[in-house]
PDB file of N, CA and C in Angstrom:
ATOM      1  N   MET A  63      33.069  51.100  74.215  1.00  0.00           N
ATOM      2  CA  MET A  63      33.929  50.339  73.370  1.00  0.00           C
ATOM      3  C   MET A  63      33.034  49.521  72.442  1.00  0.00           C
ATOM      4  N   TRP A  64      33.350  49.547  71.189  1.00  0.00           N
ATOM      5  CA  TRP A  64      32.550  48.841  70.187  1.00  0.00           C
ATOM      6  C   TRP A  64      33.263  47.557  69.769  1.00  0.00           C
ATOM      7  N   HIS A  65      32.543  46.439  69.782  1.00  0.00           N
ATOM      8  CA  HIS A  65      33.101  45.139  69.417  1.00  0.00           C
ATOM      9  C   HIS A  65      32.303  44.544  68.262  1.00  0.00           C
ATOM     10  N   PRO A  66      32.941  44.297  67.120  1.00  0.00           N
ATOM     11  CA  PRO A  66      32.220  43.590  66.057  1.00  0.00           C
ATOM     12  C   PRO A  66      31.944  42.156  66.505  1.00  0.00           C
ATOM     13  N   ARG A  67      30.716  41.710  66.351  1.00  0.00           N
ATOM     14  CA  ARG A  67      30.327  40.360  66.771  1.00  0.00           C
ATOM     15  C   ARG A  67      29.909  39.485  65.602  1.00  0.00           C
ATOM     16  N   GLY A  68      30.099  39.969  64.396  1.00  0.00           N
ATOM     17  CA  GLY A  68      29.738  39.193  63.220  1.00  0.00           C
ATOM     18  C   GLY A  68      29.129  40.102  62.177  1.00  0.00           C
ATOM     19  N   PRO A  69      28.753  39.546  61.039  1.00  0.00           N
ATOM     20  CA  PRO A  69      28.129  40.367  60.000  1.00  0.00           C
ATOM     21  C   PRO A  69      26.851  41.011  60.538  1.00  0.00           C
ATOM     22  N   ASN A  70      26.725  42.301  60.328  1.00  0.00           N
ATOM     23  CA  ASN A  70      25.530  43.050  60.726  1.00  0.00           C
ATOM     24  C   ASN A  70      25.288  43.066  62.234  1.00  0.00           C
ATOM     25  N   ASN A  71      26.324  42.868  63.044  1.00  0.00           N
ATOM     26  CA  ASN A  71      26.122  42.814  64.489  1.00  0.00           C
ATOM     27  C   ASN A  71      27.319  43.427  65.214  1.00  0.00           C
ATOM     28  N   THR A  72      27.062  44.399  66.076  1.00  0.00           N
ATOM     29  CA  THR A  72      28.104  45.041  66.873  1.00  0.00           C
ATOM     30  C   THR A  72      27.619  45.154  68.306  1.00  0.00           C
ATOM     31  N   GLU A  73      28.517  44.939  69.246  1.00  0.00           N
ATOM     32  CA  GLU A  73      28.181  45.049  70.664  1.00  0.00           C
ATOM     33  C   GLU A  73      28.890  46.270  71.238  1.00  0.00           C
ATOM     34  N   ALA A  74      28.179  47.070  72.018  1.00  0.00           N
ATOM     35  CA  ALA A  74      28.766  48.268  72.631  1.00  0.00           C
ATOM     36  C   ALA A  74      28.882  48.057  74.132  1.00  0.00           C
ATOM     37  N   TRP A  75      30.053  48.375  74.682  1.00  0.00           N
ATOM     38  CA  TRP A  75      30.286  48.292  76.125  1.00  0.00           C
ATOM     39  C   TRP A  75      30.494  49.691  76.656  1.00  0.00           C
ATOM     40  N   ARG A  76      30.077  49.910  77.880  1.00  0.00           N
ATOM     41  CA  ARG A  76      30.256  51.208  78.532  1.00  0.00           C
ATOM     42  C   ARG A  76      30.619  50.962  79.991  1.00  0.00           C
ATOM     43  N   TRP A  77      31.619  51.690  80.466  1.00  0.00           N
ATOM     44  CA  TRP A  77      32.030  51.602  81.860  1.00  0.00           C
ATOM     45  C   TRP A  77      31.730  52.915  82.559  1.00  0.00           C
ATOM     46  N   PHE A  78      31.391  52.832  83.834  1.00  0.00           N
ATOM     47  CA  PHE A  78      31.192  54.014  84.664  1.00  0.00           C
ATOM     48  C   PHE A  78      32.161  53.932  85.828  1.00  0.00           C
ATOM     49  N   LEU A  79      32.987  54.949  85.978  1.00  0.00           N
ATOM     50  CA  LEU A  79      33.917  55.006  87.095  1.00  0.00           C
ATOM     51  C   LEU A  79      33.243  55.753  88.231  1.00  0.00           C
ATOM     52  N   ILE A  80      33.215  55.133  89.390  1.00  0.00           N
ATOM     53  CA  ILE A  80      32.535  55.715  90.537  1.00  0.00           C
ATOM     54  C   ILE A  80      33.551  55.918  91.646  1.00  0.00           C
ATOM     55  N   ASP A  81      33.540  57.114  92.207  1.00  0.00           N
ATOM     56  CA  ASP A  81      34.437  57.436  93.307  1.00  0.00           C
ATOM     57  C   ASP A  81      34.054  56.605  94.531  1.00  0.00           C
ATOM     58  N   LYS A  82      34.852  56.700  95.588  1.00  0.00           N
ATOM     59  CA  LYS A  82      34.531  55.965  96.806  1.00  0.00           C
ATOM     60  C   LYS A  82      33.117  56.315  97.255  1.00  0.00           C
ATOM     61  N   ILE A  83      32.387  55.316  97.689  1.00  0.00           N
ATOM     62  CA  ILE A  83      30.972  55.464  98.013  1.00  0.00           C
ATOM     63  C   ILE A  83      30.791  55.853  99.481  1.00  0.00           C
ATOM     64  N   PRO A  84      29.992  56.909  99.757  1.00  0.00           N
ATOM     65  CA  PRO A  84      29.670  57.212 101.153  1.00  0.00           C
ATOM     66  C   PRO A  84      28.888  56.054 101.772  1.00  0.00           C
ATOM     67  N   ARG A  85      28.945  55.922 103.081  1.00  0.00           N
ATOM     68  CA  ARG A  85      28.300  54.782 103.748  1.00  0.00           C
ATOM     69  C   ARG A  85      26.793  54.731 103.532  1.00  0.00           C
ATOM     70  N   LYS A  86      26.141  55.867 103.366  1.00  0.00           N
ATOM     71  CA  LYS A  86      24.682  55.883 103.249  1.00  0.00           C
ATOM     72  C   LYS A  86      24.197  55.374 101.895  1.00  0.00           C
ATOM     73  N   ARG A  87      25.064  55.301 100.935  1.00  0.00           N
ATOM     74  CA  ARG A  87      24.665  54.848  99.597  1.00  0.00           C
ATOM     75  C   ARG A  87      25.384  53.555  99.252  1.00  0.00           C
ATOM     76  N   SER A  88      24.713  52.742  98.499  1.00  0.00           N
ATOM     77  CA  SER A  88      25.357  51.518  98.042  1.00  0.00           C
ATOM     78  C   SER A  88      26.028  51.776  96.696  1.00  0.00           C
ATOM     79  N   LYS A  89      26.949  50.927  96.356  1.00  0.00           N
ATOM     80  CA  LYS A  89      27.639  51.044  95.070  1.00  0.00           C
ATOM     81  C   LYS A  89      26.640  50.904  93.921  1.00  0.00           C
ATOM     82  N   LYS A  90      25.667  50.020  94.100  1.00  0.00           N
ATOM     83  CA  LYS A  90      24.665  49.809  93.048  1.00  0.00           C
ATOM     84  C   LYS A  90      23.823  51.062  92.828  1.00  0.00           C
ATOM     85  N   SER A  91      23.407  51.735  93.903  1.00  0.00           N
ATOM     86  CA  SER A  91      22.585  52.940  93.724  1.00  0.00           C
ATOM     87  C   SER A  91      23.389  54.051  93.056  1.00  0.00           C
ATOM     88  N   CYS A  92      24.667  54.188  93.403  1.00  0.00           N
ATOM     89  CA  CYS A  92      25.515  55.199  92.749  1.00  0.00           C
ATOM     90  C   CYS A  92      25.709  54.866  91.274  1.00  0.00           C
ATOM     91  N   ALA A  93      25.893  53.592  90.972  1.00  0.00           N
ATOM     92  CA  ALA A  93      26.056  53.182  89.575  1.00  0.00           C
ATOM     93  C   ALA A  93      24.775  53.451  88.793  1.00  0.00           C
ATOM     94  N   THR A  94      23.627  53.197  89.406  1.00  0.00           N
ATOM     95  CA  THR A  94      22.343  53.451  88.746  1.00  0.00           C
ATOM     96  C   THR A  94      22.161  54.931  88.463  1.00  0.00           C
ATOM     97  N   ILE A  95      22.461  55.773  89.451  1.00  0.00           N
ATOM     98  CA  ILE A  95      22.338  57.224  89.274  1.00  0.00           C
ATOM     99  C   ILE A  95      23.257  57.693  88.150  1.00  0.00           C
ATOM    100  N   THR A  96      24.498  57.226  88.147  1.00  0.00           N
ATOM    101  CA  THR A  96      25.455  57.603  87.112  1.00  0.00           C
ATOM    102  C   THR A  96      24.947  57.186  85.735  1.00  0.00           C
ATOM    103  N   TYR A  97      24.411  55.985  85.652  1.00  0.00           N
ATOM    104  CA  TYR A  97      23.885  55.480  84.382  1.00  0.00           C
ATOM    105  C   TYR A  97      22.722  56.341  83.894  1.00  0.00           C
ATOM    106  N   VAL A  98      21.781  56.649  84.786  1.00  0.00           N
ATOM    107  CA  VAL A  98      20.598  57.429  84.406  1.00  0.00           C
ATOM    108  C   VAL A  98      20.995  58.833  83.970  1.00  0.00           C
ATOM    109  N   ILE A  99      21.911  59.464  84.696  1.00  0.00           N
ATOM    110  CA  ILE A  99      22.332  60.827  84.361  1.00  0.00           C
ATOM    111  C   ILE A  99      22.994  60.870  82.988  1.00  0.00           C
ATOM    112  N   SER A 100      23.828  59.890  82.693  1.00  0.00           N
ATOM    113  CA  SER A 100      24.568  59.938  81.429  1.00  0.00           C
ATOM    114  C   SER A 100      23.799  59.343  80.256  1.00  0.00           C
ATOM    115  N   ARG A 101      22.819  58.496  80.514  1.00  0.00           N
ATOM    116  CA  ARG A 101      22.107  57.828  79.426  1.00  0.00           C
ATOM    117  C   ARG A 101      20.692  58.360  79.205  1.00  0.00           C
ATOM    118  N   ALA A 102      20.225  59.246  80.052  1.00  0.00           N
ATOM    119  CA  ALA A 102      18.873  59.793  79.915  1.00  0.00           C
ATOM    120  C   ALA A 102      18.767  60.601  78.625  1.00  0.00           C
ATOM    121  N   PRO A 103      17.554  60.997  78.204  1.00  0.00           N
ATOM    122  CA  PRO A 103      17.406  61.730  76.945  1.00  0.00           C
ATOM    123  C   PRO A 103      18.313  62.956  76.829  1.00  0.00           C
ATOM    124  N   GLY A 104      18.582  63.626  77.917  1.00  0.00           N
ATOM    125  CA  GLY A 104      19.464  64.794  77.862  1.00  0.00           C
ATOM    126  C   GLY A 104      20.884  64.474  78.263  1.00  0.00           C
ATOM    127  N   GLY A 105      21.218  63.188  78.386  1.00  0.00           N
ATOM    128  CA  GLY A 105      22.535  62.775  78.864  1.00  0.00           C
ATOM    129  C   GLY A 105      23.661  63.157  77.926  1.00  0.00           C
ATOM    130  N   MET A 106      24.829  63.343  78.498  1.00  0.00           N
ATOM    131  CA  MET A 106      25.989  63.780  77.725  1.00  0.00           C
ATOM    132  C   MET A 106      26.513  62.692  76.792  1.00  0.00           C
ATOM    133  N   THR A 107      26.404  61.446  77.180  1.00  0.00           N
ATOM    134  CA  THR A 107      27.035  60.388  76.392  1.00  0.00           C
ATOM    135  C   THR A 107      26.029  59.476  75.699  1.00  0.00           C
ATOM    136  N   GLU A 108      24.802  59.890  75.626  1.00  0.00           N
ATOM    137  CA  GLU A 108      23.769  59.054  75.010  1.00  0.00           C
ATOM    138  C   GLU A 108      23.995  58.930  73.505  1.00  0.00           C
ATOM    139  N   GLN A 109      23.842  57.747  73.004  1.00  0.00           N
ATOM    140  CA  GLN A 109      23.939  57.518  71.565  1.00  0.00           C
ATOM    141  C   GLN A 109      22.532  57.659  71.000  1.00  0.00           C
ATOM    142  N   ASP A 110      22.142  58.892  70.685  1.00  0.00           N
ATOM    143  CA  ASP A 110      20.769  59.138  70.258  1.00  0.00           C
ATOM    144  C   ASP A 110      20.606  59.131  68.744  1.00  0.00           C
ATOM    145  N   ASP A 111      21.613  58.777  68.022  1.00  0.00           N
ATOM    146  CA  ASP A 111      21.538  58.778  66.564  1.00  0.00           C
ATOM    147  C   ASP A 111      21.396  57.365  66.006  1.00  0.00           C
ATOM    148  N   MET A 112      20.674  56.519  66.712  1.00  0.00           N
ATOM    149  CA  MET A 112      20.552  55.129  66.278  1.00  0.00           C
ATOM    150  C   MET A 112      19.945  55.031  64.884  1.00  0.00           C
ATOM    151  N   GLU A 113      19.008  55.906  64.580  1.00  0.00           N
ATOM    152  CA  GLU A 113      18.397  55.891  63.246  1.00  0.00           C
ATOM    153  C   GLU A 113      19.463  56.145  62.179  1.00  0.00           C
ATOM    154  N   ASN A 114      20.370  57.090  62.440  1.00  0.00           N
ATOM    155  CA  ASN A 114      21.458  57.377  61.495  1.00  0.00           C
ATOM    156  C   ASN A 114      22.392  56.186  61.352  1.00  0.00           C
ATOM    157  N   TRP A 115      22.697  55.529  62.474  1.00  0.00           N
ATOM    158  CA  TRP A 115      23.580  54.359  62.406  1.00  0.00           C
ATOM    159  C   TRP A 115      22.940  53.266  61.555  1.00  0.00           C
ATOM    160  N   ASN A 116      21.644  53.074  61.703  1.00  0.00           N
ATOM    161  CA  ASN A 116      20.961  52.049  60.895  1.00  0.00           C
ATOM    162  C   ASN A 116      21.011  52.386  59.410  1.00  0.00           C
ATOM    163  N   TYR A 117      20.823  53.655  59.070  1.00  0.00           N
ATOM    164  CA  TYR A 117      20.909  54.060  57.662  1.00  0.00           C
ATOM    165  C   TYR A 117      22.326  53.843  57.123  1.00  0.00           C
ATOM    166  N   ALA A 118      23.329  54.194  57.912  1.00  0.00           N
ATOM    167  CA  ALA A 118      24.716  54.009  57.471  1.00  0.00           C
ATOM    168  C   ALA A 118      25.016  52.529  57.264  1.00  0.00           C
ATOM    169  N   HIS A 119      24.508  51.706  58.147  1.00  0.00           N
ATOM    170  CA  HIS A 119      24.718  50.265  58.032  1.00  0.00           C
ATOM    171  C   HIS A 119      24.087  49.734  56.744  1.00  0.00           C
ATOM    172  N   ASN A 120      22.848  50.123  56.493  1.00  0.00           N
ATOM    173  CA  ASN A 120      22.169  49.655  55.273  1.00  0.00           C
ATOM    174  C   ASN A 120      22.843  50.195  54.015  1.00  0.00           C
ATOM    175  N   ALA A 121      23.303  51.448  54.064  1.00  0.00           N
ATOM    176  CA  ALA A 121      23.971  52.037  52.898  1.00  0.00           C
ATOM    177  C   ALA A 121      25.276  51.315  52.592  1.00  0.00           C
ATOM    178  N   SER A 122      25.947  50.795  53.610  1.00  0.00           N
ATOM    179  CA  SER A 122      27.225  50.117  53.373  1.00  0.00           C
ATOM    180  C   SER A 122      27.037  48.753  52.715  1.00  0.00           C
ATOM    181  N   LYS A 123      25.809  48.302  52.585  1.00  0.00           N
ATOM    182  CA  LYS A 123      25.540  47.039  51.893  1.00  0.00           C
ATOM    183  C   LYS A 123      25.170  47.257  50.431  1.00  0.00           C
ATOM    184  N   GLY A 124      25.146  48.522  49.987  1.00  0.00           N
ATOM    185  CA  GLY A 124      24.728  48.835  48.623  1.00  0.00           C
ATOM    186  C   GLY A 124      25.787  48.541  47.575  1.00  0.00           C
ATOM    187  N   THR A 125      25.414  48.704  46.315  1.00  0.00           N
ATOM    188  CA  THR A 125      26.282  48.400  45.171  1.00  0.00           C
ATOM    189  C   THR A 125      27.546  49.244  45.173  1.00  0.00           C
ATOM    190  N   ILE A 126      27.402  50.549  45.342  1.00  0.00           N
ATOM    191  CA  ILE A 126      28.567  51.441  45.324  1.00  0.00           C
ATOM    192  C   ILE A 126      29.498  51.125  46.489  1.00  0.00           C
ATOM    193  N   ALA A 127      28.933  50.921  47.662  1.00  0.00           N
ATOM    194  CA  ALA A 127      29.759  50.623  48.837  1.00  0.00           C
ATOM    195  C   ALA A 127      30.523  49.316  48.665  1.00  0.00           C
ATOM    196  N   ARG A 128      29.927  48.356  48.001  1.00  0.00           N
ATOM    197  CA  ARG A 128      30.618  47.075  47.797  1.00  0.00           C
ATOM    198  C   ARG A 128      31.822  47.215  46.876  1.00  0.00           C
ATOM    199  N   ARG A 129      31.801  48.216  46.005  1.00  0.00           N
ATOM    200  CA  ARG A 129      32.937  48.443  45.099  1.00  0.00           C
ATOM    201  C   ARG A 129      34.077  49.185  45.790  1.00  0.00           C
ATOM    202  N   THR A 130      33.792  49.797  46.926  1.00  0.00           N
ATOM    203  CA  THR A 130      34.780  50.626  47.623  1.00  0.00           C
ATOM    204  C   THR A 130      35.430  49.829  48.746  1.00  0.00           C
ATOM    205  N   PRO A 131      36.753  49.666  48.706  1.00  0.00           N
ATOM    206  CA  PRO A 131      37.401  48.927  49.795  1.00  0.00           C
ATOM    207  C   PRO A 131      37.425  49.768  51.079  1.00  0.00           C
ATOM    208  N   TYR A 132      37.093  49.147  52.185  1.00  0.00           N
ATOM    209  CA  TYR A 132      37.150  49.812  53.487  1.00  0.00           C
ATOM    210  C   TYR A 132      38.515  49.578  54.118  1.00  0.00           C
ATOM    211  N   ASN A 133      39.003  50.575  54.824  1.00  0.00           N
ATOM    212  CA  ASN A 133      40.262  50.445  55.551  1.00  0.00           C
ATOM    213  C   ASN A 133      39.929  50.250  57.029  1.00  0.00           C
ATOM    214  N   TYR A 134      40.221  49.069  57.553  1.00  0.00           N
ATOM    215  CA  TYR A 134      39.898  48.735  58.939  1.00  0.00           C
ATOM    216  C   TYR A 134      41.112  48.831  59.869  1.00  0.00           C
ATOM    217  N   GLU A 135      42.200  49.424  59.415  1.00  0.00           N
ATOM    218  CA  GLU A 135      43.428  49.425  60.206  1.00  0.00           C
ATOM    219  C   GLU A 135      43.315  50.209  61.509  1.00  0.00           C
ATOM    220  N   MET A 136      42.654  51.327  61.501  1.00  0.00           N
ATOM    221  CA  MET A 136      42.468  52.166  62.683  1.00  0.00           C
ATOM    222  C   MET A 136      43.768  52.420  63.449  1.00  0.00           C
ATOM    223  N   GLY A 137      44.812  52.793  62.755  1.00  0.00           N
ATOM    224  CA  GLY A 137      46.063  53.153  63.409  1.00  0.00           C
ATOM    225  C   GLY A 137      47.016  52.001  63.647  1.00  0.00           C
ATOM    226  N   ILE A 138      46.766  50.845  63.078  1.00  0.00           N
ATOM    227  CA  ILE A 138      47.675  49.715  63.260  1.00  0.00           C
ATOM    228  C   ILE A 138      49.045  50.103  62.724  1.00  0.00           C
ATOM    229  N   GLY A 139      50.069  49.860  63.500  1.00  0.00           N
ATOM    230  CA  GLY A 139      51.431  50.181  63.099  1.00  0.00           C
ATOM    231  C   GLY A 139      51.830  51.620  63.376  1.00  0.00           C
ATOM    232  N   ALA A 140      50.949  52.397  63.949  1.00  0.00           N
ATOM    233  CA  ALA A 140      51.254  53.803  64.242  1.00  0.00           C
ATOM    234  C   ALA A 140      51.351  54.007  65.750  1.00  0.00           C
ATOM    235  N   LEU A 141      52.188  53.221  66.392  1.00  0.00           N
ATOM    236  CA  LEU A 141      52.329  53.337  67.843  1.00  0.00           C
ATOM    237  C   LEU A 141      52.956  54.669  68.213  1.00  0.00           C
ATOM    238  N   ARG A 142      52.433  55.276  69.263  1.00  0.00           N
ATOM    239  CA  ARG A 142      52.995  56.529  69.756  1.00  0.00           C
ATOM    240  C   ARG A 142      52.728  56.613  71.244  1.00  0.00           C
ATOM    241  N   LYS A 143      53.547  57.382  71.905  1.00  0.00           N
ATOM    242  CA  LYS A 143      53.368  57.560  73.343  1.00  0.00           C
ATOM    243  C   LYS A 143      52.184  58.491  73.567  1.00  0.00           C
ATOM    244  N   THR A 144      51.292  58.074  74.429  1.00  0.00           N
ATOM    245  CA  THR A 144      50.154  58.923  74.765  1.00  0.00           C
ATOM    246  C   THR A 144      50.248  59.326  76.229  1.00  0.00           C
ATOM    247  N   LEU A 145      49.695  60.471  76.523  1.00  0.00           N
ATOM    248  CA  LEU A 145      49.695  60.946  77.896  1.00  0.00           C
ATOM    249  C   LEU A 145      48.709  60.136  78.726  1.00  0.00           C
ATOM    250  N   GLY A 146      49.032  59.979  80.012  1.00  0.00           N
ATOM    251  CA  GLY A 146      48.065  59.402  80.927  1.00  0.00           C
ATOM    252  C   GLY A 146      46.922  60.392  81.108  1.00  0.00           C
ATOM    253  N   PHE A 147      45.773  59.915  81.551  1.00  0.00           N
ATOM    254  CA  PHE A 147      44.606  60.792  81.651  1.00  0.00           C
ATOM    255  C   PHE A 147      44.868  61.980  82.567  1.00  0.00           C
ATOM    256  N   GLN A 148      45.468  61.738  83.720  1.00  0.00           N
ATOM    257  CA  GLN A 148      45.683  62.835  84.666  1.00  0.00           C
ATOM    258  C   GLN A 148      46.604  63.902  84.068  1.00  0.00           C
ATOM    259  N   GLU A 149      47.705  63.484  83.454  1.00  0.00           N
ATOM    260  CA  GLU A 149      48.636  64.429  82.842  1.00  0.00           C
ATOM    261  C   GLU A 149      47.946  65.200  81.708  1.00  0.00           C
ATOM    262  N   TRP A 150      47.166  64.497  80.913  1.00  0.00           N
ATOM    263  CA  TRP A 150      46.459  65.117  79.793  1.00  0.00           C
ATOM    264  C   TRP A 150      45.444  66.144  80.281  1.00  0.00           C
ATOM    265  N   SER A 151      44.633  65.787  81.298  1.00  0.00           N
ATOM    266  CA  SER A 151      43.600  66.709  81.774  1.00  0.00           C
ATOM    267  C   SER A 151      44.218  67.918  82.460  1.00  0.00           C
ATOM    268  N   LEU A 152      45.333  67.742  83.161  1.00  0.00           N
ATOM    269  CA  LEU A 152      46.006  68.880  83.792  1.00  0.00           C
ATOM    270  C   LEU A 152      46.549  69.841  82.741  1.00  0.00           C
ATOM    271  N   LYS A 153      47.123  69.316  81.663  1.00  0.00           N
ATOM    272  CA  LYS A 153      47.638  70.179  80.594  1.00  0.00           C
ATOM    273  C   LYS A 153      46.507  70.952  79.929  1.00  0.00           C
ATOM    274  N   ARG A 154      45.360  70.298  79.704  1.00  0.00           N
ATOM    275  CA  ARG A 154      44.213  70.997  79.107  1.00  0.00           C
ATOM    276  C   ARG A 154      43.703  72.087  80.032  1.00  0.00           C
ATOM    277  N   SER A 155      43.621  71.797  81.331  1.00  0.00           N
ATOM    278  CA  SER A 155      43.143  72.801  82.290  1.00  0.00           C
ATOM    279  C   SER A 155      44.080  73.996  82.326  1.00  0.00           C
ATOM    280  N   ALA A 156      45.383  73.735  82.303  1.00  0.00           N
ATOM    281  CA  ALA A 156      46.360  74.830  82.321  1.00  0.00           C
ATOM    282  C   ALA A 156      46.209  75.703  81.076  1.00  0.00           C
ATOM    283  N   LYS A 157      45.984  75.095  79.923  1.00  0.00           N
ATOM    284  CA  LYS A 157      45.794  75.875  78.688  1.00  0.00           C
ATOM    285  C   LYS A 157      44.546  76.744  78.776  1.00  0.00           C
ATOM    286  N   LYS A 158      43.482  76.197  79.352  1.00  0.00           N
ATOM    287  CA  LYS A 158      42.242  76.968  79.471  1.00  0.00           C
ATOM    288  C   LYS A 158      42.451  78.161  80.403  1.00  0.00           C
ATOM    289  N   ILE A 159      43.140  77.938  81.505  1.00  0.00           N
ATOM    290  CA  ILE A 159      43.402  79.021  82.456  1.00  0.00           C
ATOM    291  C   ILE A 159      44.223  80.121  81.797  1.00  0.00           C
ATOM    292  N   LYS A 160      45.177  79.728  80.952  1.00  0.00           N
ATOM    293  CA  LYS A 160      46.035  80.708  80.274  1.00  0.00           C
ATOM    294  C   LYS A 160      45.339  81.350  79.074  1.00  0.00           C
ATOM    295  N   GLY A 161      44.132  80.914  78.761  1.00  0.00           N
ATOM    296  CA  GLY A 161      43.394  81.498  77.646  1.00  0.00           C
ATOM    297  C   GLY A 161      43.577  80.759  76.339  1.00  0.00           C
ATOM    298  N   GLY A 162      44.228  79.618  76.370  1.00  0.00           N
ATOM    299  CA  GLY A 162      44.418  78.833  75.150  1.00  0.00           C
ATOM    300  C   GLY A 162      43.177  78.020  74.827  1.00  0.00           C
ATOM    301  N   SER A 163      43.200  77.391  73.696  1.00  0.00           N
ATOM    302  CA  SER A 163      42.077  76.564  73.271  1.00  0.00           C
ATOM    303  C   SER A 163      42.136  75.209  73.960  1.00  0.00           C
ATOM    304  N   ILE A 164      40.995  74.754  74.467  1.00  0.00           N
ATOM    305  CA  ILE A 164      40.938  73.446  75.107  1.00  0.00           C
ATOM    306  C   ILE A 164      41.182  72.349  74.078  1.00  0.00           C
ATOM    307  N   ALA A 165      40.815  72.594  72.840  1.00  0.00           N
ATOM    308  CA  ALA A 165      40.952  71.579  71.794  1.00  0.00           C
ATOM    309  C   ALA A 165      42.410  71.283  71.464  1.00  0.00           C
ATOM    310  N   ASP A 166      43.325  72.195  71.796  1.00  0.00           N
ATOM    311  CA  ASP A 166      44.740  71.946  71.532  1.00  0.00           C
ATOM    312  C   ASP A 166      45.200  70.742  72.337  1.00  0.00           C
ATOM    313  N   GLY A 167      45.859  69.831  71.699  1.00  0.00           N
ATOM    314  CA  GLY A 167      46.432  68.691  72.389  1.00  0.00           C
ATOM    315  C   GLY A 167      45.471  67.541  72.604  1.00  0.00           C
ATOM    316  N   LEU A 168      44.304  67.575  71.981  1.00  0.00           N
ATOM    317  CA  LEU A 168      43.407  66.436  72.118  1.00  0.00           C
ATOM    318  C   LEU A 168      44.037  65.226  71.455  1.00  0.00           C
ATOM    319  N   PRO A 169      43.861  64.053  72.072  1.00  0.00           N
ATOM    320  CA  PRO A 169      44.466  62.863  71.462  1.00  0.00           C
ATOM    321  C   PRO A 169      43.774  62.485  70.179  1.00  0.00           C
TER     322      PRO A 169
END
């Protein structure tokens, strides 16, 4: 989750959901393993384009960008019913089994 914290400053939050912990492992060790697996250089959710983000940030301070109004609404006023995660993932799995595209029905 990205939180604007002021001009030129954004804070990113990340949560890790961990299943029930076996007795031999502590919650902290499972959380550490989950963090390392997902954030390591080959991790699935690593934000490895920091250089690109910095360029985009600097470009948005330029002359042309200042003339262009940004739209920060991000869907404000467009309320809609969304599926719960379990219902959504089951529907995607069923489509894949039937040979449909997994991308169908993405939120």
